[in-house]
PDB file of C-alpha atoms in Angstrom:
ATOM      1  CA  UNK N   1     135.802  -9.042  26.551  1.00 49.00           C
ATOM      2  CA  UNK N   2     138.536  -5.936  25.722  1.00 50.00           C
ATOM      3  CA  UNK N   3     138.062  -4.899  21.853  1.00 49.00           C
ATOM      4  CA  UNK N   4     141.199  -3.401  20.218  1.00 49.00           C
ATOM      5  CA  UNK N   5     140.551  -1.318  16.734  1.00 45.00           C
ATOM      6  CA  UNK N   6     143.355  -0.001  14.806  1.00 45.00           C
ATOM      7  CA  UNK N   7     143.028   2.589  11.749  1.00 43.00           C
ATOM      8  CA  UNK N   8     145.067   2.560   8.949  1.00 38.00           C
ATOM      9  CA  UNK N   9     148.123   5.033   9.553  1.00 37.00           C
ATOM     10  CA  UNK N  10     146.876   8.710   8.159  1.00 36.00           C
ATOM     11  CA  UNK N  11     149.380  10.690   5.470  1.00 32.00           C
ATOM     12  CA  UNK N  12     149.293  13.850   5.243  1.00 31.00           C
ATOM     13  CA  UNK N  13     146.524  15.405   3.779  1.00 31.00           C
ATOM     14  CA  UNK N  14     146.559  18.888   2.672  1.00 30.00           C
ATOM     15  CA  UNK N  15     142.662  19.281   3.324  1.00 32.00           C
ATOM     16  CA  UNK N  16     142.066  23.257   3.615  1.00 34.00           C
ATOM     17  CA  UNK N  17     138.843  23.005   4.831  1.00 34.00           C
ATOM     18  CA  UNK N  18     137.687  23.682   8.395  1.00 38.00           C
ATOM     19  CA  UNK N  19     134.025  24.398  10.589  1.00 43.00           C
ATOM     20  CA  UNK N  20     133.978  27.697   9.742  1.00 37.00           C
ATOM     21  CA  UNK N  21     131.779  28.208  12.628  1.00 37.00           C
ATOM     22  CA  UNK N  22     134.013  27.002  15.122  1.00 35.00           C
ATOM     23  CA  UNK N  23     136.515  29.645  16.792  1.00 34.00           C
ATOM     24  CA  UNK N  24     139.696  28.419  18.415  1.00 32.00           C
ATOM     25  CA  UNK N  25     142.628  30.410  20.211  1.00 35.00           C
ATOM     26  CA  UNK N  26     145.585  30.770  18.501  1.00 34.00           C
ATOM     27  CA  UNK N  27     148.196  27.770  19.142  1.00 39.00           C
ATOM     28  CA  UNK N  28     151.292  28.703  20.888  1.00 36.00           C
ATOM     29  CA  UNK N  29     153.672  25.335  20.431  1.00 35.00           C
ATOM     30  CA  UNK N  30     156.881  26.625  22.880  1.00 34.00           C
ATOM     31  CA  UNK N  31     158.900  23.125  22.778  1.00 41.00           C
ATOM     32  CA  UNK N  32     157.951  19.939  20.678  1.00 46.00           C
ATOM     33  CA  UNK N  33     154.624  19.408  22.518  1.00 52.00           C
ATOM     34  CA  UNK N  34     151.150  20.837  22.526  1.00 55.00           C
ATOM     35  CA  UNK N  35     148.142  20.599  25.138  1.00 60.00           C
ATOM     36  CA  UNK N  36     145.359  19.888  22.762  1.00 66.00           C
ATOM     37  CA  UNK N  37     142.592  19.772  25.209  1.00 65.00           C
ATOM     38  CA  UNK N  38     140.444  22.178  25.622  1.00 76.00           C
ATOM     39  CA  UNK N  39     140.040  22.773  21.417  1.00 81.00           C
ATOM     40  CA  UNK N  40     140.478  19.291  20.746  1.00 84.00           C
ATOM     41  CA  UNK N  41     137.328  17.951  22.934  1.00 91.00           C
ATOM     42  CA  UNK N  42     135.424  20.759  21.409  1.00 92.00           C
ATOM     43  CA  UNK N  43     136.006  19.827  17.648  1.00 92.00           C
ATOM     44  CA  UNK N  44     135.993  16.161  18.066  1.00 95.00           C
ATOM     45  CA  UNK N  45     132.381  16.954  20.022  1.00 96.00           C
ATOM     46  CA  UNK N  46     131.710  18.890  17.469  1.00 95.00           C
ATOM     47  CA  UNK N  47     131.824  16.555  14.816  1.00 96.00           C
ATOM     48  CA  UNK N  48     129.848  13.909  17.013  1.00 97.00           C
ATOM     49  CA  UNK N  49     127.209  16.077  17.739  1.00 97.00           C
ATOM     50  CA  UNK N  50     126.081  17.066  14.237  1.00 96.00           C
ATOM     51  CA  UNK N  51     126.856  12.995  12.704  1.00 97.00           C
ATOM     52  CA  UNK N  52     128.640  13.046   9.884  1.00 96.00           C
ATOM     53  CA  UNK N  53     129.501  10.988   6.319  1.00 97.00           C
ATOM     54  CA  UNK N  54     132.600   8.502   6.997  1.00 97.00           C
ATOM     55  CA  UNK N  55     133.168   7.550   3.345  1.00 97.00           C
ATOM     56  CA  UNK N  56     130.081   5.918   2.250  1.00 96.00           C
ATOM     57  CA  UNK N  57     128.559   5.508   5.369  1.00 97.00           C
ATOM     58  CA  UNK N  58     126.454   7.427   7.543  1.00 97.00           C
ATOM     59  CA  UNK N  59     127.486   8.453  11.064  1.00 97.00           C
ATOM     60  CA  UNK N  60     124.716   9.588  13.661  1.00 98.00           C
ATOM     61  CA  UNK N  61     124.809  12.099  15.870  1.00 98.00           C
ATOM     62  CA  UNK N  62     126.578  10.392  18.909  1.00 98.00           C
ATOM     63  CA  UNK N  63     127.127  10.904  22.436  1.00 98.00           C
ATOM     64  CA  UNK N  64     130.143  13.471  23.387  1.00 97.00           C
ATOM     65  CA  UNK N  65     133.020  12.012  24.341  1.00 97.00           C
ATOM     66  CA  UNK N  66     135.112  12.708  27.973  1.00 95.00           C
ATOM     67  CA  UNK N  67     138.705  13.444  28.076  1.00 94.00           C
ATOM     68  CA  UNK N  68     141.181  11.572  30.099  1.00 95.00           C
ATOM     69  CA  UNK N  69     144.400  12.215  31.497  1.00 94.00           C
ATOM     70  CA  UNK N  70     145.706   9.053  31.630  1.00 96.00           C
ATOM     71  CA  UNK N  71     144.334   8.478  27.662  1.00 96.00           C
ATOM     72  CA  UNK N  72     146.462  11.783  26.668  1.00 94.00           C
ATOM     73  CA  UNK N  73     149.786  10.353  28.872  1.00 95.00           C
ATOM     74  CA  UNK N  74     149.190   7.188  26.486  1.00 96.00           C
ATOM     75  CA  UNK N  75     148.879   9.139  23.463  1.00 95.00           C
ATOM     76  CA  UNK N  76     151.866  11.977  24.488  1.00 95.00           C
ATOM     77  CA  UNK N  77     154.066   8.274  24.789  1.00 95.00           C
ATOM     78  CA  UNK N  78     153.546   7.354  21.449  1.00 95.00           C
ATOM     79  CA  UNK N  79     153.556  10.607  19.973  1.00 95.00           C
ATOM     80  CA  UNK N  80     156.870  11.216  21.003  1.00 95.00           C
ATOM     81  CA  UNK N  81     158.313   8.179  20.562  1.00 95.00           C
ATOM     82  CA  UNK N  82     156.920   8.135  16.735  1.00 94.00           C
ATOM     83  CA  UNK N  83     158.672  11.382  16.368  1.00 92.00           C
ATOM     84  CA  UNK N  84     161.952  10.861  18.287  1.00 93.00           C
ATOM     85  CA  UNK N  85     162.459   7.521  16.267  1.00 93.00           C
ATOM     86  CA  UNK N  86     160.928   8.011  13.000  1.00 84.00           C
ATOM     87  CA  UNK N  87     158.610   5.061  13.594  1.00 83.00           C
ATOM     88  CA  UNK N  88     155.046   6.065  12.086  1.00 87.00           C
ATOM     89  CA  UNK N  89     153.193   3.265  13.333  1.00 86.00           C
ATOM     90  CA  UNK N  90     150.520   1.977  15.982  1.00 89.00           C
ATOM     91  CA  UNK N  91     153.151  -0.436  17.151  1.00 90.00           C
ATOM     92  CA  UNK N  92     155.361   1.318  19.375  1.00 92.00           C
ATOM     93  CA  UNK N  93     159.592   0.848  19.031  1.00 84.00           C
ATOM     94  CA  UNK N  94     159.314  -0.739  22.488  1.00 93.00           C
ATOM     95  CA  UNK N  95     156.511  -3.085  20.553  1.00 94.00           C
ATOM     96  CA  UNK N  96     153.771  -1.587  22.352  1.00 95.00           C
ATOM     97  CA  UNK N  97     150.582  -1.525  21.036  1.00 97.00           C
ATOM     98  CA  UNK N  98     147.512   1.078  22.351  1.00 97.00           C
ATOM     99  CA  UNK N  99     146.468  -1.627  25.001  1.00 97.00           C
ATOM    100  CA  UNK N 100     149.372  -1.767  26.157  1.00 97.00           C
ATOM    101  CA  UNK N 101     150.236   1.769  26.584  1.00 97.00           C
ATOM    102  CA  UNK N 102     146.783   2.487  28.248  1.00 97.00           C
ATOM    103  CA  UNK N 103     147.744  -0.429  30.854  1.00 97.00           C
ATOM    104  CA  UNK N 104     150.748   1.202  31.423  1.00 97.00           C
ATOM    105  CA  UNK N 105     149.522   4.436  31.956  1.00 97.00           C
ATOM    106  CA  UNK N 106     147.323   3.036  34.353  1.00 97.00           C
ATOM    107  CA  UNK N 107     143.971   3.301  32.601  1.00 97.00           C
ATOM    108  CA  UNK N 108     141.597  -0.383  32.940  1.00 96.00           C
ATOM    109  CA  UNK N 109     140.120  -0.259  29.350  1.00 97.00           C
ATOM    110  CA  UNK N 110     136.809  -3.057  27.779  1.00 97.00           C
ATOM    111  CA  UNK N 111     137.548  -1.317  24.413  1.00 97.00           C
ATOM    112  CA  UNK N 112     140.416   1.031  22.894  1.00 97.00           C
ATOM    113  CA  UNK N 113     141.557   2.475  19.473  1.00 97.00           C
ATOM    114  CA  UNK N 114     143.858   4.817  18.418  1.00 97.00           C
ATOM    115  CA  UNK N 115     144.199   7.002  14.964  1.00 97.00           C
ATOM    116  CA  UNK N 116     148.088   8.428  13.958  1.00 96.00           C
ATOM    117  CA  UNK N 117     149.201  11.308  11.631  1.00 96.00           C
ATOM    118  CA  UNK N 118     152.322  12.848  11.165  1.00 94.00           C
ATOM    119  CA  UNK N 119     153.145  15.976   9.196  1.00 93.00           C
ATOM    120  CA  UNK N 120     149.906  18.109  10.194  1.00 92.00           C
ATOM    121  CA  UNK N 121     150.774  22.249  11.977  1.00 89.00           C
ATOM    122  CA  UNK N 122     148.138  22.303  14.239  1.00 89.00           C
ATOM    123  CA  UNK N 123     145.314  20.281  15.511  1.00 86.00           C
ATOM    124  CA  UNK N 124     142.318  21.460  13.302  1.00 89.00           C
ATOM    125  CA  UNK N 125     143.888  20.621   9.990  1.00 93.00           C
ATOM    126  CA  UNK N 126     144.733  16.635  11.241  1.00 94.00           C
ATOM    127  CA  UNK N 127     141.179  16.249  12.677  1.00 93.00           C
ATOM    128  CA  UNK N 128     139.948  17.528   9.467  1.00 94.00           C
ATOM    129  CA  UNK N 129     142.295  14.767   7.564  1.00 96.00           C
ATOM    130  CA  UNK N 130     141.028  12.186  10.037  1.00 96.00           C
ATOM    131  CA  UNK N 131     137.487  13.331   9.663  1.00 96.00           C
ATOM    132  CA  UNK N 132     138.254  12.538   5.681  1.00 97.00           C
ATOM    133  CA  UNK N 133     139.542   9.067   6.435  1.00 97.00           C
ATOM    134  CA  UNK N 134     136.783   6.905   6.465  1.00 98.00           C
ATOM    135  CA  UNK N 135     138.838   4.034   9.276  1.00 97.00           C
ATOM    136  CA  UNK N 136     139.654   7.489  11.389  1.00 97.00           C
ATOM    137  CA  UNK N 137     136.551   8.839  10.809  1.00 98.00           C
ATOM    138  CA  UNK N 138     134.408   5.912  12.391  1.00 98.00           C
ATOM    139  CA  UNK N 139     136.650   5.579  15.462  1.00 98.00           C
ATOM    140  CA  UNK N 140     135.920   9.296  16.215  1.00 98.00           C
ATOM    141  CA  UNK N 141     132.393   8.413  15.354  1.00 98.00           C
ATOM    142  CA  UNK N 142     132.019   5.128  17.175  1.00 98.00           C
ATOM    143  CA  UNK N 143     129.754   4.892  20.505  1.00 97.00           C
ATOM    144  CA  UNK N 144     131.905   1.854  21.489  1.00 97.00           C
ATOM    145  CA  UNK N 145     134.228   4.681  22.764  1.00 97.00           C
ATOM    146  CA  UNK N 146     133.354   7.080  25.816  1.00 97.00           C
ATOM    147  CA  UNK N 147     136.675   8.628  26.772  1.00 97.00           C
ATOM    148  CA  UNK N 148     139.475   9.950  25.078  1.00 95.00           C
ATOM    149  CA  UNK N 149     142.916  11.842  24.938  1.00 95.00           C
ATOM    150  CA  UNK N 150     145.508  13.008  22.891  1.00 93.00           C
ATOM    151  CA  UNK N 151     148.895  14.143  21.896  1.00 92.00           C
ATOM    152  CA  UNK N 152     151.324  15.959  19.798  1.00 92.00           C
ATOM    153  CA  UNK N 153     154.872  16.103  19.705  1.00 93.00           C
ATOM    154  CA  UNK N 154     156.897  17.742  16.979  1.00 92.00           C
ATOM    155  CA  UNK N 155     154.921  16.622  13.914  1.00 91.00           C
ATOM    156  CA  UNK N 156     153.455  13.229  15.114  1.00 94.00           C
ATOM    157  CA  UNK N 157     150.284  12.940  15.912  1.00 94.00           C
ATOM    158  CA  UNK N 158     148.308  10.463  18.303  1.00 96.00           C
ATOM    159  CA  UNK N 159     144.568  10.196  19.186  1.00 96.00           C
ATOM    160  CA  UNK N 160     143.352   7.370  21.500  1.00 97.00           C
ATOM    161  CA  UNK N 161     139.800   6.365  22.413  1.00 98.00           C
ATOM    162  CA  UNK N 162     138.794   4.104  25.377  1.00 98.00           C
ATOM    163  CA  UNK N 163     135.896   2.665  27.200  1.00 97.00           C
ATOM    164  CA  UNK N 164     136.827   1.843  30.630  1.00 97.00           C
ATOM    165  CA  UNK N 165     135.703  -1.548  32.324  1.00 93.00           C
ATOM    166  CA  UNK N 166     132.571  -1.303  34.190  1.00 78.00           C
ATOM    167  CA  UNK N 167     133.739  -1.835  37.992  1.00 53.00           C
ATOM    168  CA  UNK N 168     131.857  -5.520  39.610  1.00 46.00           C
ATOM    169  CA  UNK N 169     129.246  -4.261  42.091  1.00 54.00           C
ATOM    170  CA  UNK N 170     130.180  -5.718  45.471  1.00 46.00           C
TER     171      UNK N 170
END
């Protein structure tokens, strides 16, 4: 059975706080894009290594997650299409949803979710917003998810999450 979860669309939040005991190297953003991996996996890891409140609840420590390629092409695709169309939404203006843009990017998924923002400068402040968004929160929390990627493009943000499907022993 594939799972789909979808988070409630995350404004901006001016948060101003940040792990002060995590260092990062300084952004450089040259066109509309950003690589977010390296610094990404090692906040989000951060997060799910120490557990964490999500709203009211609880979050355990947790597994780290893995990055993936194909999960940041997915996320890149939606980030820029949010962005070049003004479209701030999980559902894509080619009515895509994150399934379907994993299939497409060629990644065989059993469970996928995705969290948006738009309006953040840099990576660190919109994990921090998502981190305070209890629907976000939980998805970056949640050991239903193993893999992940993901994207910005000019002020749109796009984080997926995945569990592959297990491959049939022959």
């Amino acid at each position: 059975m594939r799972i789909i979860f979808v988070c409630f669309v995350l404004f901006v939040l001016n948060t101003g706080s940040k792990p002060s005991e995590l260092k990062f190297k300084d952004e450089k953003v040259g066109d509309m894009t950003e690589n977010l991996n390296p610094d990404m996996i090692d906040l989000v890891n951060y997060y799910r290594q120490r557990g964490c409140n999500c709203g009211n609840r609880y979050m355990p420590p947790v597994p780290p997650l893995i990055w993936d390629n194909k999960i940041e092409s997915a996320a890149m695709r939606h980030a820029k299409d949010m962005n070049l169309h003004t479209n701030y939404d999980h559902r894509g203006t080619d009515r895509s949803d994150p399934a379907r843009r994993l299939d497409q990017a060629g990644y065989e998924w059993s469970a996928v979710a995705e969290n948006i923002a738009w309006g953040y400068n840099d990576f660190k402040s919109v994990l921090v917003g998502w981190m305070k968004s209890p629907s976000h929160c939980k998805n970056i929390m949640s050991t239903k998810f193993t893999h992940f990627g993901a994207a910005r493009y000019g002020d749109c943000w796009v984080q997926d999450f995945a569990k592959p499907l297990k491959l049939k022993n022959n």
